[in-house]
PDB file of C-alpha atoms in Angstrom:
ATOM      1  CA  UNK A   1     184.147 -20.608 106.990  1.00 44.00           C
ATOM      2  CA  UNK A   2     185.019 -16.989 106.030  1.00 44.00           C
ATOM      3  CA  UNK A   3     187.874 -16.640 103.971  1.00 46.00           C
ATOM      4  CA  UNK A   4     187.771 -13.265 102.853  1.00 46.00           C
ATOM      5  CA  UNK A   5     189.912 -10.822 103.931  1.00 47.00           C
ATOM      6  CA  UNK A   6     190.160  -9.587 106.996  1.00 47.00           C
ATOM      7  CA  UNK A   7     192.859  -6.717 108.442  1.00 44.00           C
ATOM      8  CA  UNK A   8     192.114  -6.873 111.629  1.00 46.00           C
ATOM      9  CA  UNK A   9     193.292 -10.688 111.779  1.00 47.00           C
ATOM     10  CA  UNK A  10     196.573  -9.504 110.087  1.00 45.00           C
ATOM     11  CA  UNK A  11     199.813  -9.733 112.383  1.00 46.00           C
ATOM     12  CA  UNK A  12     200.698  -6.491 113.757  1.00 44.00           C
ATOM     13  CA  UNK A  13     197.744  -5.099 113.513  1.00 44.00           C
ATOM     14  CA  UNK A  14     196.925  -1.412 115.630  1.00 49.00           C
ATOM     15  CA  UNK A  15     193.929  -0.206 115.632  1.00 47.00           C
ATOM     16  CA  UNK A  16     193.343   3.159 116.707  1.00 46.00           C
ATOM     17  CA  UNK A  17     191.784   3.512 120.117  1.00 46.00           C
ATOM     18  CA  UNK A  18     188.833   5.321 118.302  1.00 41.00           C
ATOM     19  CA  UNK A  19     188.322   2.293 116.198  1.00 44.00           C
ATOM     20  CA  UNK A  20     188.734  -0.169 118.558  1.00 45.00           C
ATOM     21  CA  UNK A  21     184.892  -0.722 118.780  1.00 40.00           C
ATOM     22  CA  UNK A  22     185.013  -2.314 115.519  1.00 39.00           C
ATOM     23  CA  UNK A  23     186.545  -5.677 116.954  1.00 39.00           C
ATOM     24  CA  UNK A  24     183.850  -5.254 119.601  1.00 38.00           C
ATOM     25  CA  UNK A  25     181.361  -6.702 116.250  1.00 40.00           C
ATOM     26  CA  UNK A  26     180.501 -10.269 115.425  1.00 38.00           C
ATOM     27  CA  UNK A  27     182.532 -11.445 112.484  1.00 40.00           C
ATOM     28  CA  UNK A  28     179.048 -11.845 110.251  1.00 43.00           C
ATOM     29  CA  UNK A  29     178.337  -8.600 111.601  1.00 42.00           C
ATOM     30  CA  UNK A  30     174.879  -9.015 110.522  1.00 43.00           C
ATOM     31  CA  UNK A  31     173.550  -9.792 114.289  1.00 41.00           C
ATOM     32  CA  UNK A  32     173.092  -6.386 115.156  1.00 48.00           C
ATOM     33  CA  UNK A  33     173.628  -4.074 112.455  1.00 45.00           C
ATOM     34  CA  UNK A  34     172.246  -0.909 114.510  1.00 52.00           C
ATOM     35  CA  UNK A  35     175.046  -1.852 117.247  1.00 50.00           C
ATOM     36  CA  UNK A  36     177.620  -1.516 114.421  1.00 46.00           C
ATOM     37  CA  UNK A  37     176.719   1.593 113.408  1.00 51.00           C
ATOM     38  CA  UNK A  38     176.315   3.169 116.754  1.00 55.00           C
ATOM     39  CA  UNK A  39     179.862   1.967 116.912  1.00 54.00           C
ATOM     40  CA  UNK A  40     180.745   3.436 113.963  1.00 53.00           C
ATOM     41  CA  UNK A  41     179.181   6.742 115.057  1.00 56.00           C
ATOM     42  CA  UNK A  42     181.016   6.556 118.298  1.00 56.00           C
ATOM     43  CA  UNK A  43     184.145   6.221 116.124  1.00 54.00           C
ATOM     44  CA  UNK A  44     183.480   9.000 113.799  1.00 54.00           C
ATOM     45  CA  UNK A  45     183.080  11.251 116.974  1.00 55.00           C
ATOM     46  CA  UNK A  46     186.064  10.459 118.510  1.00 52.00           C
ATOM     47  CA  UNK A  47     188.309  10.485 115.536  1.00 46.00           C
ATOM     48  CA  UNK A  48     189.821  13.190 113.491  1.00 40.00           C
ATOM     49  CA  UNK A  49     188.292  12.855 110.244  1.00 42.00           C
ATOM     50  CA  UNK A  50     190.618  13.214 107.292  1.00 41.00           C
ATOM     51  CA  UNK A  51     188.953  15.222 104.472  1.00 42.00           C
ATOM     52  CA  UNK A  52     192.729  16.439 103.600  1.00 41.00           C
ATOM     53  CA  UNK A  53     192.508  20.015 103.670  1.00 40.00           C
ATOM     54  CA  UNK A  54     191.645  20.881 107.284  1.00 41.00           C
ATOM     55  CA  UNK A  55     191.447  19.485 110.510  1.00 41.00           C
ATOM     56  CA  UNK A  56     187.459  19.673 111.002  1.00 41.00           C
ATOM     57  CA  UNK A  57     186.178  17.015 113.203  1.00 42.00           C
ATOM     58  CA  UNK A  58     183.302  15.738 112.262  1.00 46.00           C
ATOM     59  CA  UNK A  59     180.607  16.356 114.671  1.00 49.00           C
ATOM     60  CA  UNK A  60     177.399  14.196 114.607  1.00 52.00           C
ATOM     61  CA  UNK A  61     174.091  16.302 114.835  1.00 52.00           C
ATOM     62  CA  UNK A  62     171.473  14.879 117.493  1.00 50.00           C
ATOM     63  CA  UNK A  63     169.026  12.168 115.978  1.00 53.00           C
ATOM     64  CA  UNK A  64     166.690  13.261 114.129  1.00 51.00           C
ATOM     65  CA  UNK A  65     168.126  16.467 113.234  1.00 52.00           C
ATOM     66  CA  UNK A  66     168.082  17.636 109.385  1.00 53.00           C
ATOM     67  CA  UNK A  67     171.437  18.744 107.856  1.00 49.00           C
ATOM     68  CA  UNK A  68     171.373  22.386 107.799  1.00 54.00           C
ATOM     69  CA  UNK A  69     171.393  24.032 104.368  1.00 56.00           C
ATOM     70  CA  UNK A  70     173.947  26.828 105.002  1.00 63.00           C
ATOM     71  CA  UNK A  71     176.606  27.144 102.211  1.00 67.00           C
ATOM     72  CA  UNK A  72     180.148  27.979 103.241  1.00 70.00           C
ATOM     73  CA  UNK A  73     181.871  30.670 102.409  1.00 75.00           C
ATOM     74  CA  UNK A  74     184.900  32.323 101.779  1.00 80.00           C
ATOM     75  CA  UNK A  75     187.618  31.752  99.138  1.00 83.00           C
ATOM     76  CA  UNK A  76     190.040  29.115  99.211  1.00 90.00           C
ATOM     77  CA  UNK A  77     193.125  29.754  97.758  1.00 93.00           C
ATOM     78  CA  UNK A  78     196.924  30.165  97.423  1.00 95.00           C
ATOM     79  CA  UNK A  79     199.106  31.608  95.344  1.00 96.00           C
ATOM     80  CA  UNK A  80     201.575  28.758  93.508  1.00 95.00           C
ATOM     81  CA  UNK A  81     204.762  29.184  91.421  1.00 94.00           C
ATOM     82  CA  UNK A  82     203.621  26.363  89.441  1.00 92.00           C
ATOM     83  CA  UNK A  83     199.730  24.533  88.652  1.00 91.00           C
ATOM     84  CA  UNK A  84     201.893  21.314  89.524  1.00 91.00           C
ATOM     85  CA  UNK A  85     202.050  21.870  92.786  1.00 93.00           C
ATOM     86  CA  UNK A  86     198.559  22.366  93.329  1.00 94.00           C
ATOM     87  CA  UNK A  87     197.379  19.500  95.819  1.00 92.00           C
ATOM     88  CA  UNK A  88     193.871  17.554  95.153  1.00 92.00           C
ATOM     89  CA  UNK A  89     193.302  17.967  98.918  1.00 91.00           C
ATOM     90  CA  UNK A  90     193.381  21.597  99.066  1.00 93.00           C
ATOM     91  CA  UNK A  91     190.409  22.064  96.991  1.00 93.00           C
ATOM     92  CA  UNK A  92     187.699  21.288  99.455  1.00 91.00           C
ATOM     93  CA  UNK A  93     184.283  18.843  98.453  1.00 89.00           C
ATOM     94  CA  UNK A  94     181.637  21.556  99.757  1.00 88.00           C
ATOM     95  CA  UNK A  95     181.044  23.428  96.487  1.00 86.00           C
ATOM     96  CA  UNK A  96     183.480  26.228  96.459  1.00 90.00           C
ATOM     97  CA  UNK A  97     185.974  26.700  93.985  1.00 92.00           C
ATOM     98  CA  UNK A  98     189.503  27.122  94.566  1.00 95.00           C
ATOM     99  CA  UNK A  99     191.495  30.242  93.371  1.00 95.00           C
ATOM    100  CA  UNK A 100     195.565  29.556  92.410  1.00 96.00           C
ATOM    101  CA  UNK A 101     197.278  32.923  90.592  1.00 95.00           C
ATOM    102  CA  UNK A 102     200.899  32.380  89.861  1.00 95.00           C
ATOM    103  CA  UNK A 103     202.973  34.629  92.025  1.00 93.00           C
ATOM    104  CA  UNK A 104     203.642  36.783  89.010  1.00 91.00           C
ATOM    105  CA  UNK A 105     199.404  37.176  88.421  1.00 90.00           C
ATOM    106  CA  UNK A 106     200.328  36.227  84.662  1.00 92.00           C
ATOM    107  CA  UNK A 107     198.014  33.521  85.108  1.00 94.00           C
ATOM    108  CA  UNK A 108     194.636  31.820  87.821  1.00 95.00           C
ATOM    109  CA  UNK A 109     193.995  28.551  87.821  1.00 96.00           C
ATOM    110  CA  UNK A 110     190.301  27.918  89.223  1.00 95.00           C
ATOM    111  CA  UNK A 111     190.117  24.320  90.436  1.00 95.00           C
ATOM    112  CA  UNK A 112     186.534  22.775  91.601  1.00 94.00           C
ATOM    113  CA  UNK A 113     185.384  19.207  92.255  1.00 94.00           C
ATOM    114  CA  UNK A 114     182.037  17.908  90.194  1.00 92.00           C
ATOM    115  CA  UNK A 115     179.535  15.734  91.781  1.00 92.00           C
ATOM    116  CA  UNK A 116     181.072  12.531  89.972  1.00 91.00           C
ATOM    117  CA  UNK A 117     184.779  12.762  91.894  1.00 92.00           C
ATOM    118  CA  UNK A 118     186.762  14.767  89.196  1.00 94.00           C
ATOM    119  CA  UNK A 119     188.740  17.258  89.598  1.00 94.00           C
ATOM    120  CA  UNK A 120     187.697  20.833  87.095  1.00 94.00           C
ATOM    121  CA  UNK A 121     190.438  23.013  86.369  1.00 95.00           C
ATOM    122  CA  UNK A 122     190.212  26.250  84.464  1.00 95.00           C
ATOM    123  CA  UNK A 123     192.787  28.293  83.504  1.00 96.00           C
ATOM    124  CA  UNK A 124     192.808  31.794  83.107  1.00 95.00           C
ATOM    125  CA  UNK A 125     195.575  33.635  81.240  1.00 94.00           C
ATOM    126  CA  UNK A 126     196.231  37.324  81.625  1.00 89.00           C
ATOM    127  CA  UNK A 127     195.708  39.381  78.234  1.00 89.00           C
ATOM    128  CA  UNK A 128     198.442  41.647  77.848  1.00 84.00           C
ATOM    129  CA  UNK A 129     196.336  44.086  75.418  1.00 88.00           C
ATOM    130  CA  UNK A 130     193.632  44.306  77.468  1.00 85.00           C
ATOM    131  CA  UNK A 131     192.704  47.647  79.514  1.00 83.00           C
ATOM    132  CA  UNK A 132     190.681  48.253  82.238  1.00 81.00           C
ATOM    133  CA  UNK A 133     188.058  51.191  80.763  1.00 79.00           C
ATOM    134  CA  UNK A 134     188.504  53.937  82.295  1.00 76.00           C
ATOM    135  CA  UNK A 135     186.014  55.555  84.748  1.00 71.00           C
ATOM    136  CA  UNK A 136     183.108  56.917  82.999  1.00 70.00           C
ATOM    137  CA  UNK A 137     182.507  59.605  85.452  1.00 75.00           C
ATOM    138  CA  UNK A 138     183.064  62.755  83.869  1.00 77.00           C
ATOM    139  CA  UNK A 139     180.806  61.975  81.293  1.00 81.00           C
ATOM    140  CA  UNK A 140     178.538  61.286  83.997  1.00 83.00           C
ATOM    141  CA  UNK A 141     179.055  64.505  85.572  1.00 85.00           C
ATOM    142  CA  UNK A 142     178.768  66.199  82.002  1.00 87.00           C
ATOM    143  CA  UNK A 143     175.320  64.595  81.459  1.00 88.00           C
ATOM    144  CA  UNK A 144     173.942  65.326  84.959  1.00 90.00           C
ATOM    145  CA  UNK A 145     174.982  68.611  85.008  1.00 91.00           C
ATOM    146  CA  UNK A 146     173.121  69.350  80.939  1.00 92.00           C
ATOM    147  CA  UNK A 147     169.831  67.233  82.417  1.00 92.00           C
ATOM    148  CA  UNK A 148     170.353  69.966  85.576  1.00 93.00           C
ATOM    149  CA  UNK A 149     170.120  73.085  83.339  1.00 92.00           C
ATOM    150  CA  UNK A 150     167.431  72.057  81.651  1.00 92.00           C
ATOM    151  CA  UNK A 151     165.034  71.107  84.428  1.00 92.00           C
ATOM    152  CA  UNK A 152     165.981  74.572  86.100  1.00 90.00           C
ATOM    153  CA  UNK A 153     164.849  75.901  82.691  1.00 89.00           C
ATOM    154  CA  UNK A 154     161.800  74.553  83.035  1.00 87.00           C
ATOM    155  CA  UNK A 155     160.630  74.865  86.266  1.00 85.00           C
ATOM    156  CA  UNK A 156     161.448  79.156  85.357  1.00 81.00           C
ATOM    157  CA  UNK A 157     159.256  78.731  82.780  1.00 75.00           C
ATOM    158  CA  UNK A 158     156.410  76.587  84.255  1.00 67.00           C
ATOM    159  CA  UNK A 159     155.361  79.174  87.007  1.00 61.00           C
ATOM    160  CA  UNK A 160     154.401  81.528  85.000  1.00 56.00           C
ATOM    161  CA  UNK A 161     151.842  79.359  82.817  1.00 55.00           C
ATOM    162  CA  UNK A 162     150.469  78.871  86.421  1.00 55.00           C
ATOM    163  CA  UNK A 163     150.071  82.060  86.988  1.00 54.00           C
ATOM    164  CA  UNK A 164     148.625  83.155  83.636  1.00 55.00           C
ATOM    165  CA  UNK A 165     145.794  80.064  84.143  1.00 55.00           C
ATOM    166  CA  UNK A 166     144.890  81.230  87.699  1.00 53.00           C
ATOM    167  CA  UNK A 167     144.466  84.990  85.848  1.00 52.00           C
ATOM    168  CA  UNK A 168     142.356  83.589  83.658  1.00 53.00           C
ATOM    169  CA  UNK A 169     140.469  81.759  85.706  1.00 47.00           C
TER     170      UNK A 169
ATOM    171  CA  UNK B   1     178.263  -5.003 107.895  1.00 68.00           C
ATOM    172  CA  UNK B   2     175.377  -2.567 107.208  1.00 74.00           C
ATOM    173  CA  UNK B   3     173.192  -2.365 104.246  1.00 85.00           C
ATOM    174  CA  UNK B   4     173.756   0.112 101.198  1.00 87.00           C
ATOM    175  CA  UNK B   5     170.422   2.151 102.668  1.00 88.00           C
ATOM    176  CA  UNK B   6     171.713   2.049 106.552  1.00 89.00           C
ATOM    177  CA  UNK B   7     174.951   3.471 105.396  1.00 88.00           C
ATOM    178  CA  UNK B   8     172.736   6.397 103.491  1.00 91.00           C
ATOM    179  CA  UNK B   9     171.017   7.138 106.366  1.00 91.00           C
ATOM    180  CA  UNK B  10     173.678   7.721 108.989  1.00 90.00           C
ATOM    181  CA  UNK B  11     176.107   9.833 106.706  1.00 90.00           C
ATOM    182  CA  UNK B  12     173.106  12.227 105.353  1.00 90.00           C
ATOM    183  CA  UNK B  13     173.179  12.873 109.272  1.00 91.00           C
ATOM    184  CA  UNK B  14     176.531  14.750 108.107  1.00 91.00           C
ATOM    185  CA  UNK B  15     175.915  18.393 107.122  1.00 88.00           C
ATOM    186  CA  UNK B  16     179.792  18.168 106.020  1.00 87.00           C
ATOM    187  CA  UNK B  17     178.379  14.903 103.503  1.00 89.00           C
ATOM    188  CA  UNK B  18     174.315  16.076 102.413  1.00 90.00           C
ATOM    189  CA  UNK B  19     175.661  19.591 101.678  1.00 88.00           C
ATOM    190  CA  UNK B  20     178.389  19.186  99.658  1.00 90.00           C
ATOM    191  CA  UNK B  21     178.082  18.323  95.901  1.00 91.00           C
ATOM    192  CA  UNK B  22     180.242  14.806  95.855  1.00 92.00           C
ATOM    193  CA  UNK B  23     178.227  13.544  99.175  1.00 93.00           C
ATOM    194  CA  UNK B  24     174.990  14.207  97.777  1.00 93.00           C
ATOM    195  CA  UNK B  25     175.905  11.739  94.597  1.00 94.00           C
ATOM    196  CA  UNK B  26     177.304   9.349  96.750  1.00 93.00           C
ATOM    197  CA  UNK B  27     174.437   8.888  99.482  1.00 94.00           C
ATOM    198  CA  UNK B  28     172.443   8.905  96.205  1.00 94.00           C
ATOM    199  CA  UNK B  29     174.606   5.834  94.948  1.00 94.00           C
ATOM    200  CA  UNK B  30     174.339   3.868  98.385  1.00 93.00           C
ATOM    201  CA  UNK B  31     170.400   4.540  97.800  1.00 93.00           C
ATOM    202  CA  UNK B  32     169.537   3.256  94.450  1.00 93.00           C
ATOM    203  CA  UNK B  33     172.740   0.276  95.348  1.00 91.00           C
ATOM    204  CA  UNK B  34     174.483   1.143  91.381  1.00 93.00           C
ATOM    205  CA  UNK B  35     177.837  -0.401  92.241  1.00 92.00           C
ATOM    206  CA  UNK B  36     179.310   0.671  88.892  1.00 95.00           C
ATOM    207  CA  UNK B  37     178.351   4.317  89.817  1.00 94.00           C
ATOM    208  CA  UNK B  38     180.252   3.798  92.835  1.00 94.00           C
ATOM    209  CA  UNK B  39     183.197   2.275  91.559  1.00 94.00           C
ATOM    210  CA  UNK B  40     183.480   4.830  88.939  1.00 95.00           C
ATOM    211  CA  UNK B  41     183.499   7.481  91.509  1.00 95.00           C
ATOM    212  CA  UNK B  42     186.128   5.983  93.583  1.00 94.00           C
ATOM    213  CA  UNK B  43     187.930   5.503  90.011  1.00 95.00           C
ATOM    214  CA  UNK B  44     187.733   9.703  89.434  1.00 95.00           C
ATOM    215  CA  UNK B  45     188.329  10.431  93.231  1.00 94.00           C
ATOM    216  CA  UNK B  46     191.795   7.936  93.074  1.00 95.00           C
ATOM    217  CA  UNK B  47     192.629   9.345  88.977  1.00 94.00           C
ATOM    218  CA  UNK B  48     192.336  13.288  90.695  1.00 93.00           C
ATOM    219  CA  UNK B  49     194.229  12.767  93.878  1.00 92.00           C
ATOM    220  CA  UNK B  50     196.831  11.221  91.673  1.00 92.00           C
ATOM    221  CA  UNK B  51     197.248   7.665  93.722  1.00 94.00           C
ATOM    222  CA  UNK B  52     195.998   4.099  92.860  1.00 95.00           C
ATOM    223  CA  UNK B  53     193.341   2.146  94.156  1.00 94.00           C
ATOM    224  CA  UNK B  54     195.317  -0.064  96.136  1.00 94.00           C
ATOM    225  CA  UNK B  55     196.959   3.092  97.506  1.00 95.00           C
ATOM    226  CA  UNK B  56     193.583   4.206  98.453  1.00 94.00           C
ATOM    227  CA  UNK B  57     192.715   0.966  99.794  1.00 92.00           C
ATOM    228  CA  UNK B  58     195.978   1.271 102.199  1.00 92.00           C
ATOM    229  CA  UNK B  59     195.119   4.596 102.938  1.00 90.00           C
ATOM    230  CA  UNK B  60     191.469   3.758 104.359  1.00 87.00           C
ATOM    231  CA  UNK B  61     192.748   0.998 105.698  1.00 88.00           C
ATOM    232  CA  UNK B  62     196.146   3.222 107.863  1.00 88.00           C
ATOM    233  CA  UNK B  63     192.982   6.084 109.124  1.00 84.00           C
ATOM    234  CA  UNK B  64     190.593   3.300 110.293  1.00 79.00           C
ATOM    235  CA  UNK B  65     193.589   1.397 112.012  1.00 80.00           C
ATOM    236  CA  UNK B  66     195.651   4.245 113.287  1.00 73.00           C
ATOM    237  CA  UNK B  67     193.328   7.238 112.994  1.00 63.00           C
ATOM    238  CA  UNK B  68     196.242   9.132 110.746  1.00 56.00           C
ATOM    239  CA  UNK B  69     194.837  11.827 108.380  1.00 54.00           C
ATOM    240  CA  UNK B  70     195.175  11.445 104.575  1.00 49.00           C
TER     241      UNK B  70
END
């Protein structure tokens, strides 16, 4: 006899409709494994599955199909008053990092999950003495415009070598 | 229920699962069948979002039953 645990013999048990095909298994559930799962896929497809952060259903590509390799993309992000209230769920499990300034930009909190399940956070913090640099354009300018008059120089002065070679010649 | 390896291959159907980061190094736990990988996992994925694992448990327990969202 099984004793282990068992929900679904629990009183007051509900299942949802979508998961309904679970009782539809033998107990052992060992009699026809592939049934199970096809059950379970049927499940997945009909039910809203809860990765916390959006409302994505899970769709099941057609047998035999390979997982496409696409990355998403896009920033995730809010801005917070506090890192505290920052939610594990609204950092999503597809690779992207998620982007939190405080309201007053004084400091970003980038939050990212590793493979193993834990949560990476790393704080930013603004640096009051820093500056942007300035635009180095006019220097730019400056240079172009020496590297300018000095080609023009040049090309006055290579026509007439030309000119004195074809004489010679 | 199905096998460590039958569970691998029907979620690495899931571009949502074989793409991201944290399903790759779980389908790669159900593969090789390291239950102490797994469980320490589940320990980091409870310790970040901050509940228990019997809270977990109850959790997984409320979607499969009544198809609520975490």
């Amino acid at each position: 006899m099984n004793n282990q645990f068992d929900p679904r013999m629990q009183p007051g048990f509900n299942m949802s409709p979508a998961a309904q095909s679970f009782q539809t298994m033998p107990p052992d559930g060992r009699t026809n494994p592939s049934s199970y799962i096809q059950n379970w896929q049927n499940n997945m497809n009909n039910m809203n599955v809860g990765n916390g952060y959006s409302n994505n259903t899970m769709q099941t590509p057609p047998q035999g199909m390979q997982p496409q390799n696409s990355q998403p993309t896009g920033f995730v992000g809010r801005y917070v008053s506090s890192p505290n209230e920052i939610m594990a769920s609204e950092v999503p499990m597809d690779g992207r990092v998620s982007i939190f300034p405080t309201s007053d930009l004084q400091e970003v909190y980038l939050k990212g999950w590793n493979s193993n399940g834990v949560m990476i956070t790393v704080k930013y913090i603004v640096d009051p003495t820093w500056q942007a640099p300035t635009p180095e354009t006019p220097d730019v300018i400056r240079r172009l415009e020496n590297l300018e008059k000095t080609v023009a120089a040049n090309n006055k002065k290579t026509p007439a070598k030309n000119s004195q070679k074809e004489g010679n010649e | 229920m199905p096998s460590m390896q039958e569970m691998a291959m029907f979620l690495q159907r899931y571009p949502q699962i074989a793409n991201s980061p944290q399903g790759q190094e779980f389908l790669s736990i159900l593969r090789s069948g390291d239950v102490a990988r797994g469980e320490q996992m589940a320990q980091n994925f409870c310790s970040s979002y901050g509940v228990t694992p019997q809270e977990a448990l109850a959790k997984a327990q409320q979607f499969f039953m009544n198809g609520k969202n975490f």
